[in-house]
Coordinates of C-alpha atoms in Angstrom, one line a residue:
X1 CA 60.3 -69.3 -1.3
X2 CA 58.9 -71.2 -4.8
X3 CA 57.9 -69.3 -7.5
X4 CA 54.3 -70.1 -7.7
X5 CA 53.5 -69.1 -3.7
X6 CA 55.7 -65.6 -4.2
X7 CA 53.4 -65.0 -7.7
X8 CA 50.9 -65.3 -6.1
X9 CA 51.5 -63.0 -2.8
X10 CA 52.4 -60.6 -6.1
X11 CA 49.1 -60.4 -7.4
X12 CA 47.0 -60.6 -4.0
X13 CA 49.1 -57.5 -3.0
X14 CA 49.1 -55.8 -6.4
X15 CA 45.4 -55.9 -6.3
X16 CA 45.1 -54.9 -3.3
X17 CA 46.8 -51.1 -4.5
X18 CA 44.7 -51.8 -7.4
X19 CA 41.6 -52.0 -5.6
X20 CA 42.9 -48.5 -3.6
X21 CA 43.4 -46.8 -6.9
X22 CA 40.1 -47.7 -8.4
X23 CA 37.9 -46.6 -5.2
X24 CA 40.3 -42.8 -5.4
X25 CA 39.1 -43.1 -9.2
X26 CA 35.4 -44.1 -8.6
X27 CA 35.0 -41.3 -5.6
X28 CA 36.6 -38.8 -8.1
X29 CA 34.2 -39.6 -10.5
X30 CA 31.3 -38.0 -8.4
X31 CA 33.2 -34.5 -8.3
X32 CA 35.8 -34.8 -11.4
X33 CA 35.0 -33.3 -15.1
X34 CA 34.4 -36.5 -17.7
X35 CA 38.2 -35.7 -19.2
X36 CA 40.8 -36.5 -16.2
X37 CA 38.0 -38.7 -14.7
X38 CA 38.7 -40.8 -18.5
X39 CA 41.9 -40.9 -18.4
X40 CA 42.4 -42.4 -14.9
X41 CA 40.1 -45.0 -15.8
X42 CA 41.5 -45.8 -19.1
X43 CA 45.6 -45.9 -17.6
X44 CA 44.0 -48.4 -14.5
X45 CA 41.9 -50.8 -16.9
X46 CA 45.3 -50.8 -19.0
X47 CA 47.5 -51.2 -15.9
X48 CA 45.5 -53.7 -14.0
X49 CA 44.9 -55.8 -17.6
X50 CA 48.6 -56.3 -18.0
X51 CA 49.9 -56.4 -14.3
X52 CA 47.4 -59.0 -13.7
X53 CA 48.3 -60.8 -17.0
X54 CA 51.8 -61.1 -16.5
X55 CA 51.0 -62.5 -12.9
X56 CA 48.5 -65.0 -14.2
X57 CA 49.8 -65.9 -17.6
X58 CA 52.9 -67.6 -16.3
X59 CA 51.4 -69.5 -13.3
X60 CA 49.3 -70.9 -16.3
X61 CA 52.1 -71.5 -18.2
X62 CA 51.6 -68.8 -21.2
X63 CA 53.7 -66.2 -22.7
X64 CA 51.4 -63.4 -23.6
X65 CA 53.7 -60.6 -23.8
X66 CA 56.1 -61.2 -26.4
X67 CA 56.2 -60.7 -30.1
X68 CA 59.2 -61.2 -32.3
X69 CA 61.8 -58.9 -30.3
X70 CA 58.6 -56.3 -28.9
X71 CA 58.7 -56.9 -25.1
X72 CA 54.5 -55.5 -25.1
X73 CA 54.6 -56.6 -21.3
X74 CA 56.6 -53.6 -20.7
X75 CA 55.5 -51.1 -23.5
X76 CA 51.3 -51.6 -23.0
X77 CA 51.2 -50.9 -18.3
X78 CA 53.9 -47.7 -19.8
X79 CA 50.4 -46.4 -21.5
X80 CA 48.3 -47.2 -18.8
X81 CA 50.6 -45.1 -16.5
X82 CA 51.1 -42.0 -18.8
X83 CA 47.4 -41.8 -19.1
X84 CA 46.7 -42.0 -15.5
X85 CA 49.6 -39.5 -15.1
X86 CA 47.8 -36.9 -17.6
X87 CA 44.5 -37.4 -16.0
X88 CA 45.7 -37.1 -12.4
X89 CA 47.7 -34.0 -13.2
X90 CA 44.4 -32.8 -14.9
X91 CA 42.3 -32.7 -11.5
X92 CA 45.5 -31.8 -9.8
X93 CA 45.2 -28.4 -12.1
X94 CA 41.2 -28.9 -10.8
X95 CA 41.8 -28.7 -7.5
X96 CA 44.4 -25.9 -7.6
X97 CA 41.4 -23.4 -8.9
X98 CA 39.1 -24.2 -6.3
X99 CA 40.1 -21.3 -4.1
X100 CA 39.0 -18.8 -6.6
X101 CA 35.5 -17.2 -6.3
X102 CA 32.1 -18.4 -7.8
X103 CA 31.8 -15.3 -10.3
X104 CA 35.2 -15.0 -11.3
X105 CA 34.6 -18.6 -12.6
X106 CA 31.9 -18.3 -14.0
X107 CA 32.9 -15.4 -16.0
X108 CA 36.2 -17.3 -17.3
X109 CA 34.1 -20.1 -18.3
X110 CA 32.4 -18.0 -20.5
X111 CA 35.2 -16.7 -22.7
X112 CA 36.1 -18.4 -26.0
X113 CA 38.6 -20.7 -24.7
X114 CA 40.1 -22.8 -27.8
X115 CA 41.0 -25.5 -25.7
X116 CA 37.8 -27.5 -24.4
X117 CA 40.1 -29.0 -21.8
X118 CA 40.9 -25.9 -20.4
X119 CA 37.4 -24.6 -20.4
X120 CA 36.2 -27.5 -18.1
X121 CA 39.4 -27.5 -15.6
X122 CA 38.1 -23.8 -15.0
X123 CA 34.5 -24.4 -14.4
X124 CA 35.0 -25.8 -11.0
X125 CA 32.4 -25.3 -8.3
X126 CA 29.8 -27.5 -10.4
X127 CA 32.1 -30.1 -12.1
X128 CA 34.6 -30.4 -9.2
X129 CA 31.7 -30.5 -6.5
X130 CA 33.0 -27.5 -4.9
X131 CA 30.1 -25.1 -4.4
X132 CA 29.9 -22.1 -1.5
X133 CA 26.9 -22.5 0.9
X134 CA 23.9 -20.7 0.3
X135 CA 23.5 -17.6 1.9
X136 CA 20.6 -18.3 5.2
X137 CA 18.1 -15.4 4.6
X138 CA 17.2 -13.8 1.1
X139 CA 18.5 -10.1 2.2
X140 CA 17.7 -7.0 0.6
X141 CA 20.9 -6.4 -2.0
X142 CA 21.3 -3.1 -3.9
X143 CA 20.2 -3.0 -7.6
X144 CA 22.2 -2.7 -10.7
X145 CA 21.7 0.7 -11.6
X146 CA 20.9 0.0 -15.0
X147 CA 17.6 -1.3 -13.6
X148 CA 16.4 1.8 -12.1
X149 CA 14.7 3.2 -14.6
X150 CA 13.5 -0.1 -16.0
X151 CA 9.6 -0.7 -15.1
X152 CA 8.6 -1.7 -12.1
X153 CA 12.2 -0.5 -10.2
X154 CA 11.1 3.1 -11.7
X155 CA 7.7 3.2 -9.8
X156 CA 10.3 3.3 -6.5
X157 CA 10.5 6.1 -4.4
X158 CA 11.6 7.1 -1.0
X159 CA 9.2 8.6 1.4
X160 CA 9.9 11.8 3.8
X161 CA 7.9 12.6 6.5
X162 CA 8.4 14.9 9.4
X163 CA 12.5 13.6 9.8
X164 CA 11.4 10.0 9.4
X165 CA 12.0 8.2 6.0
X166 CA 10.2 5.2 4.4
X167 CA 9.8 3.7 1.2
X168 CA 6.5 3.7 -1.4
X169 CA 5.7 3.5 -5.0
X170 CA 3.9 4.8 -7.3
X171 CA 0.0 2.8 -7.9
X172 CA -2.8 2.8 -10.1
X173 CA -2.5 6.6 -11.1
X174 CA 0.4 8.8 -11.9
X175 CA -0.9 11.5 -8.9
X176 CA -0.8 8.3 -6.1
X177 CA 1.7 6.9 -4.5
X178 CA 1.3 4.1 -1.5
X179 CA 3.6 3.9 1.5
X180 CA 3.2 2.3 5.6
X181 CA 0.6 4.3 7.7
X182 CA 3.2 4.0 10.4
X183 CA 5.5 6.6 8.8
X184 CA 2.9 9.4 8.9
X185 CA 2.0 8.3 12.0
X186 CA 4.2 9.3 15.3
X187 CA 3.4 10.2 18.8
X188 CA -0.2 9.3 18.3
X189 CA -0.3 12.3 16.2
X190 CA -1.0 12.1 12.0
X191 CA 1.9 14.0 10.3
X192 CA 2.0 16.8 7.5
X193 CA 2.1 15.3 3.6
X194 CA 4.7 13.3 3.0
X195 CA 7.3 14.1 0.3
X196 CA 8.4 11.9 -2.5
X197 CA 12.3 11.3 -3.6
X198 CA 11.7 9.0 -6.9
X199 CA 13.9 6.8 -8.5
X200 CA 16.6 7.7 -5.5
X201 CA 19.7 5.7 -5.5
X202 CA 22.6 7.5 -3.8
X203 CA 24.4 7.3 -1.0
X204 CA 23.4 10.6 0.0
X205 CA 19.9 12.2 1.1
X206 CA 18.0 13.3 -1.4
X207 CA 16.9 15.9 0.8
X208 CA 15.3 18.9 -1.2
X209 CA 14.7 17.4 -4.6
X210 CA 11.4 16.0 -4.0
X211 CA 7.9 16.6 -4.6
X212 CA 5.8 17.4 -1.5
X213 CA 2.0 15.6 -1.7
X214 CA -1.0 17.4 -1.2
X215 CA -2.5 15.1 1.3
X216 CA -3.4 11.2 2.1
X217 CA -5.7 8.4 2.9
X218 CA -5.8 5.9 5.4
X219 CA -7.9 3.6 7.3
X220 CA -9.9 5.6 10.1
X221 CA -8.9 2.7 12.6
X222 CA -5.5 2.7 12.3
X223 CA -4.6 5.2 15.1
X224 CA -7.6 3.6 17.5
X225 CA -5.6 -0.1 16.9
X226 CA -2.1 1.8 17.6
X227 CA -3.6 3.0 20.8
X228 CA -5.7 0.1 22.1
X229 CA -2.8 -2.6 21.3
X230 CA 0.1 -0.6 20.2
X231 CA 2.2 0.2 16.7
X232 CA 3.4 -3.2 16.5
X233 CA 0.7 -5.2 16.9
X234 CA -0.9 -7.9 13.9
X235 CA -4.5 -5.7 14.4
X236 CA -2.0 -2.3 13.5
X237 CA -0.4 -3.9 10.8
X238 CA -3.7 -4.9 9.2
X239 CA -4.4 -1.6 8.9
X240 CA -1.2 -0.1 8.3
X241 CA -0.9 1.7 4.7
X242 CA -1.4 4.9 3.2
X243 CA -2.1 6.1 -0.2
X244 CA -0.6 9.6 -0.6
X245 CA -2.1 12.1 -4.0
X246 CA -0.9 15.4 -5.7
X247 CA -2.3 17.4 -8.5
X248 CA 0.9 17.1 -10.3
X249 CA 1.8 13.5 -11.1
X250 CA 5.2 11.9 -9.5
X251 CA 5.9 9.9 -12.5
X252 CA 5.3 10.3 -16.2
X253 CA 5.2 6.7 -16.7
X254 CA 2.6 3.3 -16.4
X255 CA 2.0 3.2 -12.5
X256 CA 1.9 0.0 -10.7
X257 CA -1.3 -1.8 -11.1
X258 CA -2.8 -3.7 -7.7
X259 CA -3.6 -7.6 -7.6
X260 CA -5.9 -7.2 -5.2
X261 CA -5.8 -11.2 -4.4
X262 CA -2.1 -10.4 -3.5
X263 CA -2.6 -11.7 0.1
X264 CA -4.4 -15.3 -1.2
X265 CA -1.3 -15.7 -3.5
X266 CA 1.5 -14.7 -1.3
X267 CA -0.2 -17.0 1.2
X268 CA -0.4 -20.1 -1.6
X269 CA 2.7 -19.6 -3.0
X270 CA 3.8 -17.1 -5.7
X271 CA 7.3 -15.8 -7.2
X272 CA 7.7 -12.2 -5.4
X273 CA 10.1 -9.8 -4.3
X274 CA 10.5 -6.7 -2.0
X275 CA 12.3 -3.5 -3.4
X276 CA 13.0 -0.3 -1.2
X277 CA 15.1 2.2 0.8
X278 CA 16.2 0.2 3.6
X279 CA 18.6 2.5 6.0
X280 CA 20.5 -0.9 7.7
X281 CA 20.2 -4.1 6.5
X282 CA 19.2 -6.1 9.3
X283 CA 20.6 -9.7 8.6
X284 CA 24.1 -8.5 7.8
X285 CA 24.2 -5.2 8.9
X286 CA 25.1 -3.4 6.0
X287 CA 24.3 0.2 5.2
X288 CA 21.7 0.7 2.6
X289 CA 22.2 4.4 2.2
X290 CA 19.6 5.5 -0.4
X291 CA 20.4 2.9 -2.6
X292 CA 17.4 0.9 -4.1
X293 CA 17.5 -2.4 -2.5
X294 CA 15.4 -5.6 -3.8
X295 CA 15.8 -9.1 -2.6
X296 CA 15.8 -11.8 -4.7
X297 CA 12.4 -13.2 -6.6
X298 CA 12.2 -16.5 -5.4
X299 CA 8.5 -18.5 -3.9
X300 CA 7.8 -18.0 -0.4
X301 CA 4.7 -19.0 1.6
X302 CA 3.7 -16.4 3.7
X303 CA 1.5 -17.0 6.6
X304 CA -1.3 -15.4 8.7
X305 CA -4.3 -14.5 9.3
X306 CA -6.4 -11.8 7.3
X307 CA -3.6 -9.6 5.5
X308 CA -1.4 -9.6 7.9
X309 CA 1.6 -12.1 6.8
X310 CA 5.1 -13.2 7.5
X311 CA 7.5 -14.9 6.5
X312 CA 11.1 -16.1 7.7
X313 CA 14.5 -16.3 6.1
X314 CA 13.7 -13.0 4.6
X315 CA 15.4 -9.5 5.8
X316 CA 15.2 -5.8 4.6
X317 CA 15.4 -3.3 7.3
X318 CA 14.4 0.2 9.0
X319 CA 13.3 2.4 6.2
X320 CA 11.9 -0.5 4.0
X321 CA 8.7 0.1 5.4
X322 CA 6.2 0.7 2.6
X323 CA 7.8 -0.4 0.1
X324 CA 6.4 -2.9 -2.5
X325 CA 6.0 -6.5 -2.4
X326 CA 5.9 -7.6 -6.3
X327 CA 4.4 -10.8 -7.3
X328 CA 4.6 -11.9 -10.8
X329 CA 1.3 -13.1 -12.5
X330 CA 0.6 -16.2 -14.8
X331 CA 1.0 -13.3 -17.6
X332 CA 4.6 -13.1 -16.0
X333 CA 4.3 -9.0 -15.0
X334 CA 4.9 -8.1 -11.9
X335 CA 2.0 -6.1 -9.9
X336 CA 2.0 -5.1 -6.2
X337 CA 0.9 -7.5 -4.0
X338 CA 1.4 -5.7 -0.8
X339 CA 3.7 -3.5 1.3
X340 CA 6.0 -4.4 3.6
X341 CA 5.2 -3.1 7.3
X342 CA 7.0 -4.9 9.9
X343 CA 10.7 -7.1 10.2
X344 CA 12.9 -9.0 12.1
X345 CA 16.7 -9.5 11.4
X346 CA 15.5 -12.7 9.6
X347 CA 11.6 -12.2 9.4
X348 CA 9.4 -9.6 7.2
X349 CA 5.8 -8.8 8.0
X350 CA 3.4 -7.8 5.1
X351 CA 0.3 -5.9 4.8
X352 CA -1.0 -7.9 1.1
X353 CA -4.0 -6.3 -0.3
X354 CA -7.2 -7.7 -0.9
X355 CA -10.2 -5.9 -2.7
X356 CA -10.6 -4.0 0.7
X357 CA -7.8 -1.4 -0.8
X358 CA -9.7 0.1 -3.2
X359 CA -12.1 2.0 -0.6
X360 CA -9.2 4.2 -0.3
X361 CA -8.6 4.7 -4.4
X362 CA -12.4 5.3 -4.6
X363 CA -11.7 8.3 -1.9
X364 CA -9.1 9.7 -3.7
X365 CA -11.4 10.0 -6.8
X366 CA -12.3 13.7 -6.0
X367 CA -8.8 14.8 -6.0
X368 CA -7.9 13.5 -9.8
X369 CA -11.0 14.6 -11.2
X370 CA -11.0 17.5 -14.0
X371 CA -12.5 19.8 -12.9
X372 CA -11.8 18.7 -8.5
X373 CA -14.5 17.6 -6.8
X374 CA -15.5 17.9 -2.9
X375 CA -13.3 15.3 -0.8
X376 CA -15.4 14.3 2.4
X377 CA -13.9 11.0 2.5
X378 CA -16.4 8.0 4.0
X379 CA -16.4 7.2 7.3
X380 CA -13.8 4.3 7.6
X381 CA -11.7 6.9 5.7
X382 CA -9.4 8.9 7.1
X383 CA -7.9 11.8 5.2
X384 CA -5.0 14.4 6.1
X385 CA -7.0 17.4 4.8
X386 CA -11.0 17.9 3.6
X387 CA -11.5 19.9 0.5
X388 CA -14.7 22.0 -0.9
X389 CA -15.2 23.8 -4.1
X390 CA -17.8 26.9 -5.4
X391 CA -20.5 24.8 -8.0
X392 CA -21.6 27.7 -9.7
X393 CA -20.2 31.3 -9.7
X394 CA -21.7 33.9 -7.5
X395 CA -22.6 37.9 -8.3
X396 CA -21.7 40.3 -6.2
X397 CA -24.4 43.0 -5.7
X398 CA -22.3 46.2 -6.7
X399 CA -21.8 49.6 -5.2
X400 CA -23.4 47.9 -1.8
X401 CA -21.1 47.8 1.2
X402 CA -22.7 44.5 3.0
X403 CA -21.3 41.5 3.1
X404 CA -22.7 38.5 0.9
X405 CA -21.6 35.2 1.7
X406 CA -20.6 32.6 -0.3
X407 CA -20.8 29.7 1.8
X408 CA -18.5 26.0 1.3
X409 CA -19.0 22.9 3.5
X410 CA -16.5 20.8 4.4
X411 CA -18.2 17.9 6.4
X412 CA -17.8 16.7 9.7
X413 CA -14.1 16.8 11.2
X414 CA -13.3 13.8 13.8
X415 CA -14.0 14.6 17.5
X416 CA -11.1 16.7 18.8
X417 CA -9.7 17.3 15.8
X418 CA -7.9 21.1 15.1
X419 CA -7.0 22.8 12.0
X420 CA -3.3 22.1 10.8
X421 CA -3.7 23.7 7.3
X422 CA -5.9 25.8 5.0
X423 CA -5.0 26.9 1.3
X424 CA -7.3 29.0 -0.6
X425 CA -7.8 29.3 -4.1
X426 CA -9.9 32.0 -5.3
X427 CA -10.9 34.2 -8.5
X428 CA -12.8 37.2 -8.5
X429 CA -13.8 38.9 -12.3
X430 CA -14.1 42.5 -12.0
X431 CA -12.7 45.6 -13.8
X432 CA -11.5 47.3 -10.9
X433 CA -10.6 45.0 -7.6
X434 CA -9.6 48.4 -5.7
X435 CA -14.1 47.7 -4.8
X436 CA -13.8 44.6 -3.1
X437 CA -13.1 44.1 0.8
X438 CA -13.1 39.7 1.1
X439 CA -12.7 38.1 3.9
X440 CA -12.6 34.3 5.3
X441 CA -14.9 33.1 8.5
X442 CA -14.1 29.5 10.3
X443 CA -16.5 27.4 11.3
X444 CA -15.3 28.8 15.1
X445 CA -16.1 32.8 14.2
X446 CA -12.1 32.8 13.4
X447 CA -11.5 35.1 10.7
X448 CA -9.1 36.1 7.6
X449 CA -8.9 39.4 5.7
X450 CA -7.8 38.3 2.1
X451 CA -8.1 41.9 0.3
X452 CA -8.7 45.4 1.4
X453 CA -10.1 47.7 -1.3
X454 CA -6.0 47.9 -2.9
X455 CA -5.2 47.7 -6.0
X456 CA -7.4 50.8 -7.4
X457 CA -8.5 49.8 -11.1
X458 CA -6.4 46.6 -11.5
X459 CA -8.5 44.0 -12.9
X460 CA -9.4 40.4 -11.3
X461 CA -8.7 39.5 -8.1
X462 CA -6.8 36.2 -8.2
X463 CA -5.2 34.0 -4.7
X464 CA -3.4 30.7 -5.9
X465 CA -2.6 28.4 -3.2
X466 CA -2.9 31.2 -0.5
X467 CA -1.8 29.6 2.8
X468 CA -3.8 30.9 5.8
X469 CA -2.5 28.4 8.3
X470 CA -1.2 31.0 10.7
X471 CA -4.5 32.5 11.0
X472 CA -6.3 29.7 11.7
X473 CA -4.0 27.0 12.4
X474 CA -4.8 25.1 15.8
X475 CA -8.4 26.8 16.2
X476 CA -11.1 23.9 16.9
X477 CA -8.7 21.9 18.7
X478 CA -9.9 20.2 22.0
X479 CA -13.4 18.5 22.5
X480 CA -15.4 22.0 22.8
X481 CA -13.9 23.0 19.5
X482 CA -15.9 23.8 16.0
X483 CA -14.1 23.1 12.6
X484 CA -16.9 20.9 11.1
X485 CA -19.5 23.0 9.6
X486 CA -20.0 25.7 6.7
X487 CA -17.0 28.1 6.1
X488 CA -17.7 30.9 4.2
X489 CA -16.5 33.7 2.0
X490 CA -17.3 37.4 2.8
X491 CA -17.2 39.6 -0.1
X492 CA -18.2 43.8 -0.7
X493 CA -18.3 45.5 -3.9
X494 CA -18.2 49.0 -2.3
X495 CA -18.6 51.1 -5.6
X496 CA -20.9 50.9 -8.3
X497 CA -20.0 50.6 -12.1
X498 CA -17.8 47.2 -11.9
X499 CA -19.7 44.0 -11.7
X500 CA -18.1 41.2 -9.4
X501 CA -18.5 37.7 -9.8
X502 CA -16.8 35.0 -7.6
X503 CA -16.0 32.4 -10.5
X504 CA -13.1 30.3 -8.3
X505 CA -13.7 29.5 -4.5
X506 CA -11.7 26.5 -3.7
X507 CA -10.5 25.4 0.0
X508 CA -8.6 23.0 1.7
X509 CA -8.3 22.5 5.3
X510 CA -5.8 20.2 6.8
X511 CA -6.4 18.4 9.7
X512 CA -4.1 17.8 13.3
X513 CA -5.3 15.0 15.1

């Protein structure tokens, strides 16, 4: 074979390995860290310079490659290979890492490495184009714990109600705190008060460390939508929250405030999250225990019509319900938005609030004024209890054994409604409470006696909190029942010589329906 033909199947194949090498190089360079990705590129520009030079260079005739005793055409491709040696073995030591897991990495990335090379062999999912696939829905994870008493995971309670748990937080007053109607509402029946577990996060119930409420709000229609198109109907969720009040407060720091446009902006387009007490997470199937759960703020688009809205890609679970829906403001604080009231494995449903909500807050007035005033909630208002206090005190004629009556009107009860609860609160000043005989009338005739001429000359006659629910629980119920109407205090000063004056006549009266 001549010289010049075998030269030149020399080059045409070295070229084509060369062409082989440089398209490995070149698809490296999309994944590779600048270092080894250099130093392959560097050792082929030097090996294909001089391979192709000493193929050329004596088909033309010309020595290029020799200098006094030097052989260079030897000494110059033994460069090019070391470097592309180093840089191969460089993503080699890449590659090798790839197996580890995201955070690992990204935790060893962040020590004080004193070798920059080293630092950017280890940060591989970014630089080596090996990243793990997005999880599919944004599920509910628990919270670092250091968060829970951070502002607005503090405002997070859990919500007990007749064996069946929820979530809620605390809004607009330290005494309030929202949740799902739904929870309070089984068996087409409202429930007792609710009880509030704050800032829970345990894997075990928080069963008997909470703070019973003294009664709740919620929309008047919510039960007739239940029953005309059931629980889990758009018209149900609409109108499915509750806003639950004490005397005490649940929280001695800033409650939540309300953007009452929070169903416009989750429907636009807003940076939110949900926090709560789910039991299960429904996506993954996890157990959420009692452990605060939030998913991850990111912008979601809900849709729907009204304030019902939903979204997909999203999961919580059973025992989310009520719990907030945060949106973050142009001022970059978070405020509630909404509650969450419905899910699917990979779906939530929302009840965002508009303006609408603060019908209820205006009915809970009453209850947080100083000194209480009369609850008879409005009309598209339902409440869990109606209370009445005395204006003005009230004398007792003394040494006269007929009864006066101090009367206190509670408002009209809804049709069919019975008597679930009623506390009394009551002061009488006298000097000697052995006098008095006092007694409590219903509406119905049903009557109480509350003191019988004991005590001899003991002064004051003082109830707090005095439960008479077993006398008069479940009287009024049915159709031909009476609970709306005056009830009234009956009250004797028997002897003469002590004056009596009713100076405290406070009553609430809990409603089963």
């Amino acid at each position: 074979m001549n010289q010049p033909y075998f030269q030149f199947l020399t080059l045409f194949g070295s070229l084509v390995i060369f062409v082989a090498q440089w398209t490995g190089v070149i698809s490296l360079r999309r994944s590779s860290a600048k270092l080894p990705w250099a130093l392959m590129l560097v050792g082929l520009l030097i090996i294909t310079f001089s391979t192709v030079s000493m193929q050329v260079a004596p088909m033309m005739g010309i020595s290029l490659f020799r200098s006094g005793r030097i052989e260079w055409w030897w000494i110059l491709p033994s460069f090019g290979y070391v470097a592309f040696a180093v840089g191969f073995a460089l993503h080699g030591l890449q590659m090798a890492r790839t197996s580890h897991r995201q955070a690992e990495l990204e935790q060893l990335a962040m020590k004080n490495f004193t070798s920059s090379l080293v630092a950017a062999c280890l940060s591989l999912p970014a630089l080596a184009g090996v990243e793990e696939p997005p999880p599919k829905t944004n599920s509910s994870l628990p919270i670092d714990e250091s968060l829970l008493t951070q502002w607005p995971y503090s405002l997070n309670g859990v919500v007990g109600s007749g064996g069946v748990r929820g979530s809620g937080f605390i809004a607009q007053h330290p005494n309030l705190f929202i949740t799902a109607a739904h929870v309070l509402h089984d068996e087409e029946k409202w429930k007792s008060p609710p009880t509030w577990y704050g800032q829970v996060n345990s894997l075990d119930s928080p069963e008997g460390t909470g703070a019973t409420s003294r009664g709740y709000f919620r929309w008047a229609s919510y039960s007739d939508e239940v029953a005309r198109s059931g629980p889990d109907s758009p018209d149900a969720f609409k109108r499915d929250v509750a806003l639950a009040w004490s005397f005490s407060p649940f929280t001695s720091e800033e409650p939540a405030t309300l953007d009452y446009k929070g169903a416009a902006n989750l429907r636009s387009g807003i940076p939110s999250m949900i926090t709560g007490y789910p039991a299960i997470i429904d996506y993954t199937g996890d157990e959420g225990n009692f452990l605060l759960h939030s998913t991850l703020e990111e912008t979601t688009k809900y849709k729907g019509s009204g304030n019902y809205l939903t979204a997909t890609h999203i999961s919580t679970g059973p025992g989310n319900s009520g719990g907030p829906v945060w949106v973050r403001g142009d001022d970059g604080n978070w405020k509630a938005g909404g509650i969450l009231v419905s899910g699917r494995p990979s779906e939530d449903g929302l009840n965002g609030f508009t303006s609408e909500i603060k019908t209820l807050f205006k009915a809970a007035e009453p209850v947080l004024a100083d000194p209480v005033r009369d609850l008879i909630p409005p009309a598209k208002v339902g409440s869990s209890l109606r209370l009445a206090s005395l204006k003005k005190p009230k004398t007792i004629p003394d040494g006269r054994p007929k009864w006066t009556r101090v009367p206190l009107n509670l408002g009209n009860f809804p049709q069919g409604a019975g008597i679930g609860s009623v506390t009394l609160n009551l002061t009488i000043t006298t000097d000697h409470i052995g006098d008095l005989v006092v007694a409590l009338v219903g509406p119905d005739g049903t009557s109480a006696i509350l003191h019988n001429s004991q005590g001899a000359g003991a002064n004051d006659l003082v109830f707090d909190d005095m439960d008479l629910s077993n006398e008069f629980r479940g009287t009024g119920q049915g159709e031909n029942g009476i609970i709306s109407g005056k009830w009234q205090l009956y009250v004797q000063d028997r002897l003469t010589n002590d004056i009596a004056t009713v100076t405290r006549f406070q009553l609430e009266v809990g409603i089963d329906q």
